[in-house]
PDB file of C-alpha atoms and ligand atoms in Angstrom:
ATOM      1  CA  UNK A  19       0.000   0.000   0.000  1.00  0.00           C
ATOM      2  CA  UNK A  20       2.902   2.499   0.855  1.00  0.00           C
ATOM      3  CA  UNK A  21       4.632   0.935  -2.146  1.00  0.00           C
ATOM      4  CA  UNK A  22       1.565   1.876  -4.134  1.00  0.00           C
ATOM      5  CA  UNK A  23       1.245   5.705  -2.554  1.00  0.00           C
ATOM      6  CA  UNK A  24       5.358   6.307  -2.959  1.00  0.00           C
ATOM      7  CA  UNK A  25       5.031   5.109  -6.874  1.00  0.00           C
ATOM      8  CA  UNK A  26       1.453   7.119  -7.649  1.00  0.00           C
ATOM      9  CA  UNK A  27       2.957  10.431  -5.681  1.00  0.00           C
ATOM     10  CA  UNK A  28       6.444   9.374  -8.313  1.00  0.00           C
ATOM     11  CA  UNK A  29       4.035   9.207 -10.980  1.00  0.00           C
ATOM     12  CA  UNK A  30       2.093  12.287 -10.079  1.00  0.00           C
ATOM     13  CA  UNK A  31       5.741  14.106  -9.792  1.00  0.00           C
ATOM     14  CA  UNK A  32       6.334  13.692 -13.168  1.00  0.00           C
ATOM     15  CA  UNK A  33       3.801  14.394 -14.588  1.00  0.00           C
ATOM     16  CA  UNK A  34       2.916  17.773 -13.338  1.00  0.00           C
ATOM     17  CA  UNK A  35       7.058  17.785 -13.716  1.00  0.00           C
ATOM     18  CA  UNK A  36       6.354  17.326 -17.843  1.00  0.00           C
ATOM     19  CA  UNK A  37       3.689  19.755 -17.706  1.00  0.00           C
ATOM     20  CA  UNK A  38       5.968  22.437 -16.812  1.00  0.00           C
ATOM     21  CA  UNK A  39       8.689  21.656 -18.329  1.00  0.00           C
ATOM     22  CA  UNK A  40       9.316  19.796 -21.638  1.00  0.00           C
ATOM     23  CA  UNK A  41      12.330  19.190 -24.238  1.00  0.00           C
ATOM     24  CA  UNK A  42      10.903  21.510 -26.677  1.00  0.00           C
ATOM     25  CA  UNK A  43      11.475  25.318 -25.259  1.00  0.00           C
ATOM     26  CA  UNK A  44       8.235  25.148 -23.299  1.00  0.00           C
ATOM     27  CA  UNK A  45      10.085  26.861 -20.878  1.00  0.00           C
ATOM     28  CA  UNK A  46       8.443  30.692 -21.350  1.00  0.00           C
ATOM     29  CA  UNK A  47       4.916  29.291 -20.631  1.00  0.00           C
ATOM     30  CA  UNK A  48       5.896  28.255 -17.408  1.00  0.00           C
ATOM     31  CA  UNK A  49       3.692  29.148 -14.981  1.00  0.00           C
ATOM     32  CA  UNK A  50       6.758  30.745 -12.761  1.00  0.00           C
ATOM     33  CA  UNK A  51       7.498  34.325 -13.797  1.00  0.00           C
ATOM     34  CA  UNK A  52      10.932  35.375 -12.495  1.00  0.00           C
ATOM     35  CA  UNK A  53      10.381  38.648 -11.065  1.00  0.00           C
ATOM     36  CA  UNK A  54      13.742  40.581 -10.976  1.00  0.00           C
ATOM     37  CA  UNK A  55      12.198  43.922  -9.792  1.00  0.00           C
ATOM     38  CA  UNK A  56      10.399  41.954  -6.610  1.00  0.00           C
ATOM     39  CA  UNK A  57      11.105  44.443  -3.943  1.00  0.00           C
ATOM     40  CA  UNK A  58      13.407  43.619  -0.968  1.00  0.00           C
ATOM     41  CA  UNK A  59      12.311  42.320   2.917  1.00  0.00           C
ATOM     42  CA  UNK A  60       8.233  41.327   1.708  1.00  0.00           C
ATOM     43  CA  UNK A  61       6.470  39.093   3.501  1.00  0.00           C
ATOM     44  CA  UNK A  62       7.773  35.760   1.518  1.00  0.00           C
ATOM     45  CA  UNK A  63      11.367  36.994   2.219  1.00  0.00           C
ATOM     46  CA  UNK A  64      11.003  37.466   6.113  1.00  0.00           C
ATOM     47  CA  UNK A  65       9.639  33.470   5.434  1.00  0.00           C
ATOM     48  CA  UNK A  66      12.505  32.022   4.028  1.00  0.00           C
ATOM     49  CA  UNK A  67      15.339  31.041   5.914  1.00  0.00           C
ATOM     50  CA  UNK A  68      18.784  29.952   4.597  1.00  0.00           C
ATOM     51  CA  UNK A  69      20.426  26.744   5.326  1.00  0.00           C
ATOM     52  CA  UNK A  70      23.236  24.654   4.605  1.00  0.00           C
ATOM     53  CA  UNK A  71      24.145  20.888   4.225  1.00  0.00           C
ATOM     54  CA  UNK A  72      27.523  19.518   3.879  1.00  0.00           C
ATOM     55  CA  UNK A  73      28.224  17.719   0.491  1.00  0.00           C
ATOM     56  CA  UNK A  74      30.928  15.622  -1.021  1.00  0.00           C
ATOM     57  CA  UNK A  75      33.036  17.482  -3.755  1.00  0.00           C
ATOM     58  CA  UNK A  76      32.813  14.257  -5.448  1.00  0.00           C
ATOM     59  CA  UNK A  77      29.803  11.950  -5.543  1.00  0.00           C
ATOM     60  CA  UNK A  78      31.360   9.616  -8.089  1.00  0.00           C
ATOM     61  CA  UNK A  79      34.845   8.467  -7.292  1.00  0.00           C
ATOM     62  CA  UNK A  80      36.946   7.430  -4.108  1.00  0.00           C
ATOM     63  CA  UNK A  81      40.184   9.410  -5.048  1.00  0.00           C
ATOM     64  CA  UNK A  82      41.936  11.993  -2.452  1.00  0.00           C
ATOM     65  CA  UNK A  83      40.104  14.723  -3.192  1.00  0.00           C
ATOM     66  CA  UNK A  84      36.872  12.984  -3.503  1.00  0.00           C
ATOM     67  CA  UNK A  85      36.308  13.458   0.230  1.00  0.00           C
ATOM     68  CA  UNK A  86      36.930  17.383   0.332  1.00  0.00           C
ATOM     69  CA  UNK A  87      33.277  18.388   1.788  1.00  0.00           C
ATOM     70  CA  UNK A  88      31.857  21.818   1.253  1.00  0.00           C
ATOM     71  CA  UNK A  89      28.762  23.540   2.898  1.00  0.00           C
ATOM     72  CA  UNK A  90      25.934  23.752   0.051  1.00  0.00           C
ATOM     73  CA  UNK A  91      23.680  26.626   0.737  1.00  0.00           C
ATOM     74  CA  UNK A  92      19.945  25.995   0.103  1.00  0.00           C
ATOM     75  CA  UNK A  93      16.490  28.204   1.225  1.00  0.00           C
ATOM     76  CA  UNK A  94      13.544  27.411   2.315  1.00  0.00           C
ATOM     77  CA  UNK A  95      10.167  28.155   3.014  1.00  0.00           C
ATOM     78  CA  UNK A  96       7.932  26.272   5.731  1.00  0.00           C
ATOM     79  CA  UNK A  97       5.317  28.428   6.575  1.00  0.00           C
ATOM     80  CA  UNK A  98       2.861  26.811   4.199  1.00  0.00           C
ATOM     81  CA  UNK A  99       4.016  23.044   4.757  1.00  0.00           C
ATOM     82  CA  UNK A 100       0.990  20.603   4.881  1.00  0.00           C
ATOM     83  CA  UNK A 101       3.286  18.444   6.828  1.00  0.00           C
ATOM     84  CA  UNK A 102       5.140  14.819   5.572  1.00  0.00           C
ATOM     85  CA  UNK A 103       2.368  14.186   3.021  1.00  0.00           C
ATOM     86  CA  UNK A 104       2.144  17.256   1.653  1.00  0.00           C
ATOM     87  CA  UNK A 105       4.869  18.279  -1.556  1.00  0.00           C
ATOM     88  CA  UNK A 106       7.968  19.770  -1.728  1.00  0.00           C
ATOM     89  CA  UNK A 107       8.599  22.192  -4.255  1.00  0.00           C
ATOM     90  CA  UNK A 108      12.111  22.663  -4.873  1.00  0.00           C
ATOM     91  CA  UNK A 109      13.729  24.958  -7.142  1.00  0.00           C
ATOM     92  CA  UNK A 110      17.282  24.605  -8.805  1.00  0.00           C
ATOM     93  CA  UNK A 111      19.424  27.647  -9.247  1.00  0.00           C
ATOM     94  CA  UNK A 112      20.892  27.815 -12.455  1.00  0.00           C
ATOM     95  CA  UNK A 113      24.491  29.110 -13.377  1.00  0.00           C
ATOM     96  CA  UNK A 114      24.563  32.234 -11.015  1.00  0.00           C
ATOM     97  CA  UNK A 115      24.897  32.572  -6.894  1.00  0.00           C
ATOM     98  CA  UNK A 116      21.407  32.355  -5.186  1.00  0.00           C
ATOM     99  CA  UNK A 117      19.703  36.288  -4.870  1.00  0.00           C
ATOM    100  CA  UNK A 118      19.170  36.807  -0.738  1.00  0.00           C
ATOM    101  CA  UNK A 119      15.815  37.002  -2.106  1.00  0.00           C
ATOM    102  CA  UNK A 120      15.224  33.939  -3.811  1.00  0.00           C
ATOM    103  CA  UNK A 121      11.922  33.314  -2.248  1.00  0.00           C
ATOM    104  CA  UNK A 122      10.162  36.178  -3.367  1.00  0.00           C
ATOM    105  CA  UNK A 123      12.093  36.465  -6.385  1.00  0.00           C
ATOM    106  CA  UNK A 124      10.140  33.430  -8.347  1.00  0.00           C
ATOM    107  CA  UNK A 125       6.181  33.615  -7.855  1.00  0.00           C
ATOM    108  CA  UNK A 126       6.852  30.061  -7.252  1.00  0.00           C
ATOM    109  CA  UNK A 127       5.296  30.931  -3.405  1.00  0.00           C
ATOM    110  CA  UNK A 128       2.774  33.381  -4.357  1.00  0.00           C
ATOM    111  CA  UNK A 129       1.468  30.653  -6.895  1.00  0.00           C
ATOM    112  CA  UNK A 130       1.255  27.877  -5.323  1.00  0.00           C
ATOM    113  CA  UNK A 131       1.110  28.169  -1.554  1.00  0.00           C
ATOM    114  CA  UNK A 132      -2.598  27.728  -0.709  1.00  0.00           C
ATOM    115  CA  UNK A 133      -3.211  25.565  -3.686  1.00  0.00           C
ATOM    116  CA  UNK A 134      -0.504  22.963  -2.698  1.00  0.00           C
ATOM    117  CA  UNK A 135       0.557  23.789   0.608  1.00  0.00           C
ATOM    118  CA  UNK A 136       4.200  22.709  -0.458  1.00  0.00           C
ATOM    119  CA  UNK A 137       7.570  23.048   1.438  1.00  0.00           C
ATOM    120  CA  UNK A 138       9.411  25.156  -0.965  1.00  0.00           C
ATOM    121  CA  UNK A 139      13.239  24.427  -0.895  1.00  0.00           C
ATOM    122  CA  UNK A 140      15.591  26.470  -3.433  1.00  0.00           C
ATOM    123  CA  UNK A 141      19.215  24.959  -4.179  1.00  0.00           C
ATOM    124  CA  UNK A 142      22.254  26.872  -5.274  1.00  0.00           C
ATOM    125  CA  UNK A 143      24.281  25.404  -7.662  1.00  0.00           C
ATOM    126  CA  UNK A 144      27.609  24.208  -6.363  1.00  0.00           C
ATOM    127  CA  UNK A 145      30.745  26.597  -7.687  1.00  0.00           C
ATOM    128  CA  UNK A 146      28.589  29.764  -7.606  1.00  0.00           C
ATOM    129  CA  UNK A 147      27.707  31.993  -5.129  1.00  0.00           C
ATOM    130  CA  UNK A 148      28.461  30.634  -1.286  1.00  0.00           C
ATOM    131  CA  UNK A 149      28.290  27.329  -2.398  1.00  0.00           C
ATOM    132  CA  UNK A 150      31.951  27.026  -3.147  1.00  0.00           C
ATOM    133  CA  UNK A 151      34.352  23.952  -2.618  1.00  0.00           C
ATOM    134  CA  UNK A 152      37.745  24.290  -1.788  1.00  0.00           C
ATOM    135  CA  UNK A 153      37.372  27.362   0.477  1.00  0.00           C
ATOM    136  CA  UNK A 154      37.040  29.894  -1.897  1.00  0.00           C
ATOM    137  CA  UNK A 155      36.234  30.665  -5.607  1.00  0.00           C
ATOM    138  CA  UNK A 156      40.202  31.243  -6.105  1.00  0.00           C
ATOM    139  CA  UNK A 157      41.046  28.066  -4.983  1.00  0.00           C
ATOM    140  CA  UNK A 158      38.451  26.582  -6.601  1.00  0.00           C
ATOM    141  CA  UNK A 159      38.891  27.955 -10.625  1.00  0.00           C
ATOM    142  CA  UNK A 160      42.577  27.041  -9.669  1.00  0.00           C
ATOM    143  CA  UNK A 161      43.293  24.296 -11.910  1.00  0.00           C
ATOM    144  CA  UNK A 162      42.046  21.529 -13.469  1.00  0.00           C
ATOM    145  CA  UNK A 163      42.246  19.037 -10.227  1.00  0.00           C
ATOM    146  CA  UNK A 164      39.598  21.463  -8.204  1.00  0.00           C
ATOM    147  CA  UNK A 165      37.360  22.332 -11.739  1.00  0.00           C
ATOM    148  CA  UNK A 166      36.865  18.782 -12.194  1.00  0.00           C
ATOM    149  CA  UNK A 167      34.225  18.903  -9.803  1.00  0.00           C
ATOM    150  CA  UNK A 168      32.413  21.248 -11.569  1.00  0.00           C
ATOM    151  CA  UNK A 169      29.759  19.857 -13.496  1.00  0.00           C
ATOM    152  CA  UNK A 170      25.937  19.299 -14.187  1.00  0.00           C
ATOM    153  CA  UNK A 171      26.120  15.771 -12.720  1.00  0.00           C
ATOM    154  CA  UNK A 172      27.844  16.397  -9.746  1.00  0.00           C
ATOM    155  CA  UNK A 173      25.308  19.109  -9.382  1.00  0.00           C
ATOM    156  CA  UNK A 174      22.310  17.210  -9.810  1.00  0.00           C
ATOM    157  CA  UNK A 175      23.593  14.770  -7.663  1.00  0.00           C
ATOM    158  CA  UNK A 176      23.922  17.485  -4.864  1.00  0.00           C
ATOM    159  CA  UNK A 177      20.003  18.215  -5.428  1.00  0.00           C
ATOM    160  CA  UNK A 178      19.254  14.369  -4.843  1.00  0.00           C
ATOM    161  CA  UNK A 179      21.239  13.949  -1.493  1.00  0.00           C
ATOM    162  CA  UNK A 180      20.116  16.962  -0.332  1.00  0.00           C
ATOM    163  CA  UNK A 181      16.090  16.192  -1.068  1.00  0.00           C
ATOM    164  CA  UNK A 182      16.694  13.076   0.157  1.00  0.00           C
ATOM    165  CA  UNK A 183      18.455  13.953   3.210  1.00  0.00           C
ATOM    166  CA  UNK A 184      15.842  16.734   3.940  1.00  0.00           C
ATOM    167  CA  UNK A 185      12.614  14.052   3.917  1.00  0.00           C
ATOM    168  CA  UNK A 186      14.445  12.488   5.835  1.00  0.00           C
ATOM    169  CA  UNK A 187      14.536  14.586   8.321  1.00  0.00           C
ATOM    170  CA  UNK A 188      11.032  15.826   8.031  1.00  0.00           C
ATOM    171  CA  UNK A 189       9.688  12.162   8.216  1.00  0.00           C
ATOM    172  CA  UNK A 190       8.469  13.253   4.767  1.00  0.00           C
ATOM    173  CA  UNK A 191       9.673   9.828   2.902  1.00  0.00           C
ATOM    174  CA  UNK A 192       6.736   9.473   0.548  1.00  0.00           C
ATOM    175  CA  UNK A 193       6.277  13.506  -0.208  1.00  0.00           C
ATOM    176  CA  UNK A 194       6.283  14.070  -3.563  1.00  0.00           C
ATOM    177  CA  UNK A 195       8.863  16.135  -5.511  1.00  0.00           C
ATOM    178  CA  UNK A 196       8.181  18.796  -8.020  1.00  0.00           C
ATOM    179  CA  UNK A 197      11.109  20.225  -8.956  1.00  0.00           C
ATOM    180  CA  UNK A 198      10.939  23.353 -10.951  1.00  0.00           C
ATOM    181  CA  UNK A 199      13.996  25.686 -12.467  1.00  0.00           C
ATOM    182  CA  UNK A 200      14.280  27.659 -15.890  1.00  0.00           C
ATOM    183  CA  UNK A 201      17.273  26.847 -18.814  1.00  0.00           C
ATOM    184  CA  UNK A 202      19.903  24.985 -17.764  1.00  0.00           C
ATOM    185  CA  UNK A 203      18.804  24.549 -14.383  1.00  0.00           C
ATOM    186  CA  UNK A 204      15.384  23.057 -15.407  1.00  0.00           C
ATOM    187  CA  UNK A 205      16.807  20.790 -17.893  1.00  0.00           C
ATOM    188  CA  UNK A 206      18.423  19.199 -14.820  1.00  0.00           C
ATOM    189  CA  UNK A 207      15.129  18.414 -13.660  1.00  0.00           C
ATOM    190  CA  UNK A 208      14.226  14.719 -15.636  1.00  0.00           C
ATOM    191  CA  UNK A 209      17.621  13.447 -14.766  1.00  0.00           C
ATOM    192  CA  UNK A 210      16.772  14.377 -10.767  1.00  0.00           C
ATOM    193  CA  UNK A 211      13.126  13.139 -10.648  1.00  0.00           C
ATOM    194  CA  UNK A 212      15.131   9.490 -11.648  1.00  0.00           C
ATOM    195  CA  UNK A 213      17.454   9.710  -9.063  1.00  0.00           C
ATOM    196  CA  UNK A 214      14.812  10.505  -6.623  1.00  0.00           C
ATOM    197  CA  UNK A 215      12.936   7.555  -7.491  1.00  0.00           C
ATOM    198  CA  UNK A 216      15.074   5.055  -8.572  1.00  0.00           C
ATOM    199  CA  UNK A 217      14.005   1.432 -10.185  1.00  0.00           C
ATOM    200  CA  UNK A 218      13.613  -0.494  -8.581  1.00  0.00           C
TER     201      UNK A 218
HETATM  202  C1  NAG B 307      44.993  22.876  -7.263  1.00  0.00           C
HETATM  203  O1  NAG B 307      44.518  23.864  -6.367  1.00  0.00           O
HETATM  204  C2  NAG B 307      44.301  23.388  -5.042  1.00  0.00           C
HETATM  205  C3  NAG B 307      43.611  24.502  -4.259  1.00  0.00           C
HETATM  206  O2  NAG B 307      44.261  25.717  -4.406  1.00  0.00           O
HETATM  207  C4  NAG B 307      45.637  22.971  -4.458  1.00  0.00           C
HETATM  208  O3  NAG B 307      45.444  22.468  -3.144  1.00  0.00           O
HETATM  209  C5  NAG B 307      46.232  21.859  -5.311  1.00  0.00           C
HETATM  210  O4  NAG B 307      47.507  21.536  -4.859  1.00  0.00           O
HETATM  211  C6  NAG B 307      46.322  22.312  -6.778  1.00  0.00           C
HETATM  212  N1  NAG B 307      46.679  21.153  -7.593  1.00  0.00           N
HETATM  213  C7  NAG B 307      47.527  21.238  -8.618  1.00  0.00           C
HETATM  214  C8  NAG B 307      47.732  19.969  -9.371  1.00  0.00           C
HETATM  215  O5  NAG B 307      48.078  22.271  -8.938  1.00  0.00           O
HETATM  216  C1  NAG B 308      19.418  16.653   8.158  1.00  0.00           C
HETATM  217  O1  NAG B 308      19.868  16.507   9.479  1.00  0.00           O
HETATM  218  C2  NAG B 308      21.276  16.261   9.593  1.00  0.00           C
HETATM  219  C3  NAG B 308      21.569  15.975  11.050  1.00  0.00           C
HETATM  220  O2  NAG B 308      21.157  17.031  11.842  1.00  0.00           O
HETATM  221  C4  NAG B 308      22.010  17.501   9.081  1.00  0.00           C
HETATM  222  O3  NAG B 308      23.400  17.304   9.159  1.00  0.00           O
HETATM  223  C5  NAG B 308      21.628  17.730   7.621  1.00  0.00           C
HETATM  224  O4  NAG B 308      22.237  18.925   7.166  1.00  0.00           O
HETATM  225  C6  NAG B 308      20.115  17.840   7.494  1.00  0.00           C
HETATM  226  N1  NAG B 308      19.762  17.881   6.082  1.00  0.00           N
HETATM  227  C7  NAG B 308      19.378  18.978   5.450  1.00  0.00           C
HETATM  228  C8  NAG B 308      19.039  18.865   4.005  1.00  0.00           C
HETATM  229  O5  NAG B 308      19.313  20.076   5.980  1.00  0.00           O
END
């Protein structure tokens, strides 16, 4: 029965996943407007509160290096959670450091709050903004040993352990994932929902 809930809530993932995102430049009729002119400290911003969670530099191999750990920063928004069966919502930065006001910044909130009532999680992409391995962005454009961690798989990796590692902690194992995120950052998105719900 749980198996049956965790694979329709899978199935229900992607599929409002698809609808918002496809292959074929769907990506302006998304129904998250980027609002660059949002105005500083409103309500949604007061809500969201910035965290961290360590991560490998290296999900992939077991060389030296591979076990270098840097802090991740991520935001959230709780104030709306319907609690562990409700969704989360989560949001992946694209090729740029994470605005302070990421949460009103997207109407990602504003849209889908009430409707939903989703934890909303936003993820900065690792090498950009204070999400940077190696202790700082000079040590890590350094050379080709500390770039080689730099990289759309490694990144959506970080997304999976981190989503994961969150429901776990909310007792929130069978809340469903929609993950959301424009260009780049949403074409991330297929590959995640398959590491989130592996075959099993
Ligand atoms: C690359 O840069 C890192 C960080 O500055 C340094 O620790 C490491 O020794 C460098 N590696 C090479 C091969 O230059
Ligand atoms: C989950 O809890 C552990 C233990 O407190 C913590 O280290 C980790 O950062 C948390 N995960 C997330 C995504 O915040």
């Amino acid at each position: 029965m749980v198996a049956a809930a965790h694979f329709f809530s899978s199935v229900a993932a992607a599929a409002v996943l698809l609808s918002f995102f496809s292959w074929s430049g769907s990506v302006a009729s998304l129904p998250i407007r980027l609002k660059k002119e949002a105005a500083h400290s409103t309500d949604q911003e007061d809500l969201c509160v910035h965290k961290w969670y360590t991560q490998p530099v290296d999900h992939f191999n077991y060389g030296e290096d591979s076990y270098v750990e840097f802090q991740h920063k991520y935001a959230m928004v709780d104030k709306y959670w319907g609690g562990p069966s409700s969704p989360i919502f989560a949001y992946l930065e694209g090729e740029d450091a994470m605005s302070p006001d990421v949460c009103s910044e997207t109407s990602l909130v504003d849209a889908y709050a009430s409707r939903f009532r989703p934890l909303f999680i936003f993820i900065e992409h690792r090498y950009y903004g204070d999400s940077v391995p190696f202790g700082s962005r000079d040590a890590a454009f350094s050379n080709t040993s500390t770039l080689g961690f730099f990289g759309a798989a490694q990144a959506v990796q970080d997304a999976a352990e981190l989503i994961l590692s969150l429901r776990q902690n909310l007792s929130a194992h069978y809340s469903p994932v929609i993950v959301a995120g424009g260009s780049y950052a949403g074409s991330k998105n297929p590959i995640l929902i398959i590491k989130l719900n592996p075959p099993a």
